[in-house]
mmCIF file of C-alpha atoms in Angstrom:
data_model
loop_
_atom_site.group_PDB
_atom_site.id
_atom_site.type_symbol
_atom_site.label_atom_id
_atom_site.label_comp_id
_atom_site.label_asym_id
_atom_site.label_seq_id
_atom_site.Cartn_x
_atom_site.Cartn_y
_atom_site.Cartn_z
ATOM 1 C CA MET A 1 -37.701 -16.226 -11.777
ATOM 2 C CA THR A 2 -37.334 -13.206 -13.877
ATOM 3 C CA VAL A 3 -39.739 -10.380 -14.780
ATOM 4 C CA SER A 4 -39.028 -8.194 -17.623
ATOM 5 C CA LEU A 5 -40.893 -4.714 -18.304
ATOM 6 C CA GLY A 6 -40.448 -4.293 -22.028
ATOM 7 C CA ILE A 7 -40.892 -0.552 -23.619
ATOM 8 C CA GLY A 8 -44.662 0.061 -23.910
ATOM 9 C CA SER A 9 -45.093 -1.425 -20.474
ATOM 10 C CA SER A 10 -45.525 -5.129 -21.548
ATOM 11 C CA CYS A 11 -44.620 -7.492 -18.890
ATOM 12 C CA LEU A 12 -43.424 -11.062 -18.896
ATOM 13 C CA VAL A 13 -43.356 -13.560 -16.164
ATOM 14 C CA ASP A 14 -40.762 -16.366 -17.157
ATOM 15 C CA HIS A 15 -40.843 -19.327 -14.810
ATOM 16 C CA ARG A 16 -38.388 -21.155 -17.171
ATOM 17 C CA ALA A 17 -35.884 -18.895 -15.409
ATOM 18 C CA ALA A 18 -36.439 -20.561 -12.285
ATOM 19 C CA GLY A 19 -36.317 -24.160 -13.449
ATOM 20 C CA GLY A 20 -39.789 -24.686 -14.285
ATOM 21 C CA ALA A 21 -41.102 -26.105 -17.569
ATOM 22 C CA ALA A 22 -43.877 -23.452 -18.593
ATOM 23 C CA SER A 23 -43.993 -19.662 -19.005
ATOM 24 C CA GLU A 24 -46.689 -17.301 -18.035
ATOM 25 C CA VAL A 25 -46.981 -14.011 -19.981
ATOM 26 C CA VAL A 26 -48.773 -11.138 -18.534
ATOM 27 C CA ARG A 27 -49.450 -8.229 -20.638
ATOM 28 C CA GLY A 28 -51.201 -5.042 -20.125
ATOM 29 C CA TYR A 29 -51.245 -0.980 -20.074
ATOM 30 C CA PRO A 30 -52.364 1.240 -17.339
ATOM 31 C CA SER A 31 -55.996 2.342 -17.751
ATOM 32 C CA GLY A 32 -56.267 4.854 -20.653
ATOM 33 C CA THR A 33 -52.596 4.568 -21.845
ATOM 34 C CA ALA A 34 -51.350 3.533 -25.244
ATOM 35 C CA PRO A 35 -48.105 1.561 -26.223
ATOM 36 C CA ASP A 36 -46.617 4.908 -27.443
ATOM 37 C CA SER A 37 -47.924 6.724 -24.126
ATOM 38 C CA PRO A 38 -45.098 8.479 -21.932
ATOM 39 C CA VAL A 39 -47.541 7.478 -18.921
ATOM 40 C CA GLY A 40 -47.752 3.868 -20.084
ATOM 41 C CA HIS A 41 -43.945 3.824 -20.330
ATOM 42 C CA ALA A 42 -43.290 5.361 -16.947
ATOM 43 C CA THR A 43 -45.807 3.420 -15.089
ATOM 44 C CA GLY A 44 -44.722 -0.132 -14.754
ATOM 45 C CA THR A 45 -45.515 -0.647 -10.931
ATOM 46 C CA PRO A 46 -49.404 -1.152 -11.362
ATOM 47 C CA LEU A 47 -48.485 -4.179 -13.470
ATOM 48 C CA LEU A 48 -46.313 -5.587 -10.756
ATOM 49 C CA GLU A 49 -48.392 -4.545 -7.548
ATOM 50 C CA PRO A 50 -50.390 -7.797 -7.509
ATOM 51 C CA LEU A 51 -47.642 -10.321 -8.231
ATOM 52 C CA ASP A 52 -45.387 -12.035 -5.583
ATOM 53 C CA LEU A 53 -42.038 -10.902 -6.817
ATOM 54 C CA ALA A 54 -39.884 -11.980 -3.647
ATOM 55 C CA GLY A 55 -36.571 -13.062 -4.841
ATOM 56 C CA CYS A 56 -37.084 -12.357 -8.516
ATOM 57 C CA VAL A 57 -34.975 -10.268 -10.762
ATOM 58 C CA ILE A 58 -36.777 -7.444 -12.929
ATOM 59 C CA THR A 59 -35.084 -6.253 -15.897
ATOM 60 C CA ALA A 60 -36.483 -2.965 -17.359
ATOM 61 C CA ASP A 61 -35.590 -0.396 -19.947
ATOM 62 C CA ALA A 62 -34.249 3.095 -19.378
ATOM 63 C CA LEU A 63 -37.884 4.859 -19.081
ATOM 64 C CA HIS A 64 -38.449 2.699 -15.953
ATOM 65 C CA THR A 65 -34.872 3.625 -14.481
ATOM 66 C CA GLN A 66 -36.345 5.760 -11.689
ATOM 67 C CA ARG A 67 -35.657 6.156 -8.047
ATOM 68 C CA GLU A 68 -39.183 5.515 -7.053
ATOM 69 C CA HIS A 69 -39.231 2.342 -8.992
ATOM 70 C CA ALA A 70 -36.104 1.108 -7.537
ATOM 71 C CA GLN A 71 -37.660 1.590 -3.774
ATOM 72 C CA PHE A 72 -40.759 -0.071 -4.926
ATOM 73 C CA LEU A 73 -39.071 -3.112 -6.200
ATOM 74 C CA VAL A 74 -36.402 -3.582 -3.478
ATOM 75 C CA THR A 75 -38.311 -2.288 -0.251
ATOM 76 C CA LYS A 76 -41.857 -3.254 -0.794
ATOM 77 C CA LYS A 77 -41.652 -6.137 -3.383
ATOM 78 C CA GLN A 78 -38.341 -7.682 -2.124
ATOM 79 C CA ALA A 79 -37.251 -8.169 -5.606
ATOM 80 C CA HIS A 80 -33.821 -7.233 -7.447
ATOM 81 C CA TYR A 81 -33.450 -5.057 -10.462
ATOM 82 C CA ILE A 82 -31.333 -4.586 -13.508
ATOM 83 C CA LEU A 83 -32.187 -1.266 -15.044
ATOM 84 C CA VAL A 84 -30.884 0.242 -18.103
ATOM 85 C CA VAL A 85 -29.219 3.769 -17.789
ATOM 86 C CA LYS A 86 -29.515 6.113 -20.760
ATOM 87 C CA LYS A 87 -29.352 9.862 -21.231
ATOM 88 C CA ASN A 88 -32.972 10.362 -19.985
ATOM 89 C CA GLN A 89 -31.022 10.161 -16.379
ATOM 90 C CA PRO A 90 -28.101 12.469 -17.346
ATOM 91 C CA GLY A 91 -26.480 12.566 -14.024
ATOM 92 C CA LEU A 92 -26.698 8.793 -13.353
ATOM 93 C CA TYR A 93 -25.767 8.401 -17.091
ATOM 94 C CA ALA A 94 -22.502 10.273 -16.791
ATOM 95 C CA GLN A 95 -21.565 8.562 -13.438
ATOM 96 C CA VAL A 96 -21.634 5.158 -14.979
ATOM 97 C CA LYS A 97 -20.281 5.936 -18.213
ATOM 98 C CA ASN A 98 -17.358 7.757 -16.495
ATOM 99 C CA LEU A 99 -16.475 4.643 -14.558
ATOM 100 C CA PRO A 100 -12.924 3.292 -15.416
ATOM 101 C CA TRP A 101 -14.365 0.571 -17.725
ATOM 102 C CA ARG A 102 -10.944 0.397 -19.535
ATOM 103 C CA ARG A 103 -9.311 -0.960 -16.338
ATOM 104 C CA ILE A 104 -12.002 -3.429 -15.683
ATOM 105 C CA PRO A 105 -11.438 -6.672 -17.088
ATOM 106 C CA VAL A 106 -14.416 -8.513 -19.127
ATOM 107 C CA ALA A 107 -16.373 -10.784 -16.790
ATOM 108 C CA ALA A 108 -18.625 -12.572 -19.620
ATOM 109 C CA ARG A 109 -18.694 -13.101 -23.011
ATOM 110 C CA GLN A 110 -21.421 -14.358 -25.531
ATOM 111 C CA HIS A 111 -21.513 -15.154 -29.199
ATOM 112 C CA GLY A 112 -24.348 -15.717 -31.547
ATOM 113 C CA ARG A 113 -25.356 -16.052 -35.171
ATOM 114 C CA GLY A 114 -28.563 -15.538 -36.650
ATOM 115 C CA HIS A 115 -30.995 -13.382 -38.151
ATOM 116 C CA GLY A 116 -28.539 -12.730 -40.954
ATOM 117 C CA ARG A 117 -25.912 -11.563 -38.457
ATOM 118 C CA GLN A 118 -23.121 -12.382 -36.198
ATOM 119 C CA GLU A 119 -22.820 -10.949 -32.775
ATOM 120 C CA HIS A 120 -20.229 -10.686 -30.052
ATOM 121 C CA ARG A 121 -21.202 -9.529 -26.529
ATOM 122 C CA THR A 122 -18.934 -8.664 -23.424
ATOM 123 C CA LEU A 123 -19.992 -7.548 -19.910
ATOM 124 C CA LYS A 124 -18.176 -5.748 -17.378
ATOM 125 C CA ALA A 125 -19.263 -5.079 -13.963
ATOM 126 C CA ALA A 126 -18.171 -2.843 -11.125
ATOM 127 C CA ALA A 127 -19.181 -2.561 -7.575
ATOM 128 C CA VAL A 128 -20.894 0.783 -6.752
ATOM 129 C CA ALA A 129 -22.793 0.627 -3.581
ATOM 130 C CA ALA A 130 -21.381 3.777 -2.092
ATOM 131 C CA GLY A 131 -20.969 5.851 -5.034
ATOM 132 C CA LEU A 132 -24.021 6.507 -7.441
ATOM 133 C CA GLY A 133 -26.726 7.725 -4.858
ATOM 134 C CA PHE A 134 -29.436 5.630 -6.868
ATOM 135 C CA PRO A 135 -31.574 3.421 -4.413
ATOM 136 C CA HIS A 136 -30.167 -0.200 -3.783
ATOM 137 C CA ALA A 137 -27.713 0.016 -6.541
ATOM 138 C CA ALA A 138 -24.747 -2.547 -5.856
ATOM 139 C CA GLN A 139 -23.178 -2.735 -9.289
ATOM 140 C CA ALA A 140 -22.827 -0.869 -12.534
ATOM 141 C CA ILE A 141 -22.756 -2.830 -15.929
ATOM 142 C CA CYS A 142 -21.179 -2.128 -19.174
ATOM 143 C CA LEU A 143 -22.250 -4.326 -22.041
ATOM 144 C CA THR A 144 -20.721 -3.952 -25.508
ATOM 145 C CA ARG A 145 -22.172 -5.527 -28.525
ATOM 146 C CA GLN A 146 -20.481 -5.810 -31.875
ATOM 147 C CA VAL A 147 -22.493 -6.861 -34.903
ATOM 148 C CA ARG A 148 -22.220 -7.250 -38.633
ATOM 149 C CA PRO A 149 -23.994 -9.015 -41.302
ATOM 150 C CA LEU A 150 -23.046 -12.746 -42.034
ATOM 151 C CA ASP A 151 -22.304 -11.825 -45.479
ATOM 152 C CA GLY A 152 -19.456 -9.439 -44.468
ATOM 153 C CA GLY A 153 -19.146 -5.712 -43.854
ATOM 154 C CA ARG A 154 -18.150 -3.490 -40.941
ATOM 155 C CA TRP A 155 -18.618 -4.123 -37.356
ATOM 156 C CA ARG A 156 -20.954 -1.869 -35.626
ATOM 157 C CA THR A 157 -20.390 -1.259 -31.852
ATOM 158 C CA VAL A 158 -23.108 -0.328 -29.246
ATOM 159 C CA THR A 159 -22.258 0.032 -25.724
ATOM 160 C CA VAL A 160 -25.305 -0.286 -23.197
ATOM 161 C CA TYR A 161 -24.958 0.791 -19.428
ATOM 162 C CA ALA A 162 -27.125 -0.538 -16.539
ATOM 163 C CA ILE A 163 -27.235 -0.760 -12.909
ATOM 164 C CA THR A 164 -28.400 -3.558 -10.681
ATOM 165 C CA SER A 165 -29.367 -4.202 -6.918
ATOM 166 C CA LEU A 166 -27.698 -7.594 -7.191
ATOM 167 C CA ASP A 167 -24.071 -7.671 -5.694
ATOM 168 C CA ALA A 168 -21.400 -10.123 -7.005
ATOM 169 C CA HIS A 169 -22.166 -12.849 -4.791
ATOM 170 C CA GLN A 170 -25.730 -12.803 -5.602
ATOM 171 C CA ALA A 171 -25.489 -13.134 -9.490
ATOM 172 C CA THR A 172 -22.583 -14.298 -11.607
ATOM 173 C CA PRO A 173 -21.528 -11.973 -14.632
ATOM 174 C CA ALA A 174 -22.852 -14.693 -17.082
ATOM 175 C CA GLN A 175 -26.234 -14.611 -15.241
ATOM 176 C CA LEU A 176 -26.467 -10.934 -15.747
ATOM 177 C CA ALA A 177 -25.607 -10.914 -19.476
ATOM 178 C CA ALA A 178 -28.268 -13.798 -19.863
ATOM 179 C CA TRP A 179 -31.070 -11.641 -18.014
ATOM 180 C CA ILE A 180 -30.189 -8.654 -20.149
ATOM 181 C CA ARG A 181 -30.207 -10.408 -23.352
ATOM 182 C CA GLY A 182 -33.577 -12.080 -22.440
ATOM 183 C CA HIS A 183 -34.969 -8.542 -21.944
ATOM 184 C CA TRP A 184 -33.670 -7.605 -25.487
ATOM 185 C CA GLN A 185 -35.674 -10.491 -26.748
ATOM 186 C CA ILE A 186 -38.974 -8.767 -25.278
ATOM 187 C CA GLU A 187 -37.977 -5.520 -26.892
ATOM 188 C CA ALA A 188 -37.568 -7.376 -30.232
ATOM 189 C CA LEU A 189 -41.204 -8.546 -30.035
ATOM 190 C CA HIS A 190 -42.342 -4.951 -29.657
ATOM 191 C CA HIS A 191 -40.113 -3.876 -32.566
ATOM 192 C CA LEU A 192 -41.619 -6.542 -34.464
ATOM 193 C CA ARG A 193 -45.142 -5.642 -33.815
ATOM 194 C CA ASP A 194 -44.162 -1.972 -34.747
ATOM 195 C CA VAL A 195 -42.530 -2.706 -37.919
ATOM 196 C CA SER A 196 -44.878 -5.126 -39.405
ATOM 197 C CA TYR A 197 -48.147 -3.833 -38.023
ATOM 198 C CA GLY A 198 -47.602 -0.157 -37.311
ATOM 199 C CA GLU A 199 -48.143 -0.406 -33.619
ATOM 200 C CA ASP A 200 -46.718 2.800 -32.303
ATOM 201 C CA ALA A 201 -48.743 4.761 -34.953
ATOM 202 C CA SER A 202 -52.189 3.328 -33.968
ATOM 203 C CA GLN A 203 -54.893 5.500 -33.109
ATOM 204 C CA ILE A 204 -56.399 3.001 -30.586
ATOM 205 C CA ARG A 205 -55.263 4.685 -27.530
ATOM 206 C CA THR A 206 -58.083 4.410 -24.990
ATOM 207 C CA GLY A 207 -59.511 1.818 -22.291
ATOM 208 C CA SER A 208 -58.403 -1.759 -22.982
ATOM 209 C CA GLY A 209 -58.191 -1.074 -26.862
ATOM 210 C CA PRO A 210 -54.190 -0.836 -26.723
ATOM 211 C CA GLN A 211 -53.963 -4.283 -24.721
ATOM 212 C CA ALA A 212 -56.570 -6.061 -26.999
ATOM 213 C CA MET A 213 -54.703 -4.761 -30.331
ATOM 214 C CA ALA A 214 -51.350 -6.015 -28.680
ATOM 215 C CA THR A 215 -52.922 -9.450 -28.073
ATOM 216 C CA LEU A 216 -54.011 -9.888 -31.609
ATOM 217 C CA ARG A 217 -50.838 -8.765 -33.054
ATOM 218 C CA ASN A 218 -49.057 -11.304 -30.990
ATOM 219 C CA LEU A 219 -51.487 -13.841 -31.840
ATOM 220 C CA ALA A 220 -51.029 -13.118 -35.538
ATOM 221 C CA ILE A 221 -47.249 -13.446 -35.135
ATOM 222 C CA GLY A 222 -47.521 -16.710 -33.267
ATOM 223 C CA ILE A 223 -49.645 -18.165 -35.902
ATOM 224 C CA LEU A 224 -47.442 -17.047 -38.706
ATOM 225 C CA LYS A 225 -44.413 -18.492 -37.188
ATOM 226 C CA THR A 226 -46.147 -21.880 -36.255
ATOM 227 C CA ALA A 227 -46.827 -21.894 -40.033
ATOM 228 C CA GLY A 228 -43.233 -21.663 -40.691
ATOM 229 C CA HIS A 229 -42.825 -18.207 -41.791
ATOM 230 C CA THR A 230 -39.440 -16.733 -40.813
ATOM 231 C CA SER A 231 -40.178 -13.347 -42.055
ATOM 232 C CA ILE A 232 -43.306 -11.886 -40.633
ATOM 233 C CA ALA A 233 -43.210 -8.876 -43.195
ATOM 234 C CA ALA A 234 -42.925 -11.282 -46.100
ATOM 235 C CA ALA A 235 -45.565 -13.457 -44.685
ATOM 236 C CA CYS A 236 -48.019 -10.530 -44.374
ATOM 237 C CA ARG A 237 -47.397 -9.466 -48.171
ATOM 238 C CA HIS A 238 -48.107 -13.192 -49.026
ATOM 239 C CA HIS A 239 -51.445 -13.195 -47.542
ATOM 240 C CA ALA A 240 -52.157 -9.619 -48.588
ATOM 241 C CA ARG A 241 -52.100 -10.807 -52.247
ATOM 242 C CA ASP A 242 -54.691 -13.598 -51.733
ATOM 243 C CA ALA A 243 -57.454 -13.534 -49.013
ATOM 244 C CA THR A 244 -58.079 -17.234 -49.277
ATOM 245 C CA ARG A 245 -54.392 -17.919 -48.053
ATOM 246 C CA THR A 246 -55.227 -16.579 -44.527
ATOM 247 C CA LEU A 247 -58.067 -19.275 -44.513
ATOM 248 C CA GLU A 248 -55.434 -21.919 -45.530
ATOM 249 C CA THR A 249 -53.023 -20.906 -42.880
ATOM 250 C CA LEU A 250 -55.909 -21.303 -40.093
ATOM 251 C CA GLY A 251 -56.582 -24.613 -41.709
ATOM 252 C CA LEU A 252 -59.988 -23.504 -42.802
ATOM 253 C CA ASP A 253 -61.546 -24.376 -46.163
ATOM 254 C CA PRO A 254 -61.832 -21.346 -48.542
ATOM 255 C CA ALA A 255 -64.632 -23.101 -50.367
#
């Protein structure tokens, strides 16, 4: 089973990763915080405290890459982590970035086409158990993404670094790549809510308001996708031009 902490402290428990047929989604924010609140970003542990995470793999963005979080996950919850490393942890970032990646062979490759682009992804991993000084870190990861539009144009290359408590005997490079890819899909949902519904600019920031609004936005996105819309932005414009279209999409008689 994997648990992914997306930016904005959304939490997804995906039972399909454990071979089950269903998935359970748990979303929430710490009391009094909003999706764009630094406190909401940095405080993922309250969401995970009541969950049984033994044997799970937790993926999280760079705002959760903190030593106390790593200790909490591994020592208290008996879980494993994959944490993105960025410049908000400058010392750790420099250590991981300066590893001899050019001499390390590619361990996993992925290729994809969709959403108007083609993408190539490669993953390299290096054992770092004694070198980083980060709690329970066993491997460093270098993931390179090359993306370009399907109609041609230049390739755009993005390199992402991460660390994991999983050693090479506990997870294959292909599994690591799949878990990281799955985490990006959660990030994509937040991006969609922000671009189409202005989530990060919302002035609803107290109590359960942010959680309720995120749920309503997810519901709207789900309804539009179920109705066959491939572009949420275009669907919003389509419905805004005629209020009766919303009723029709919901299966209600506008008369």
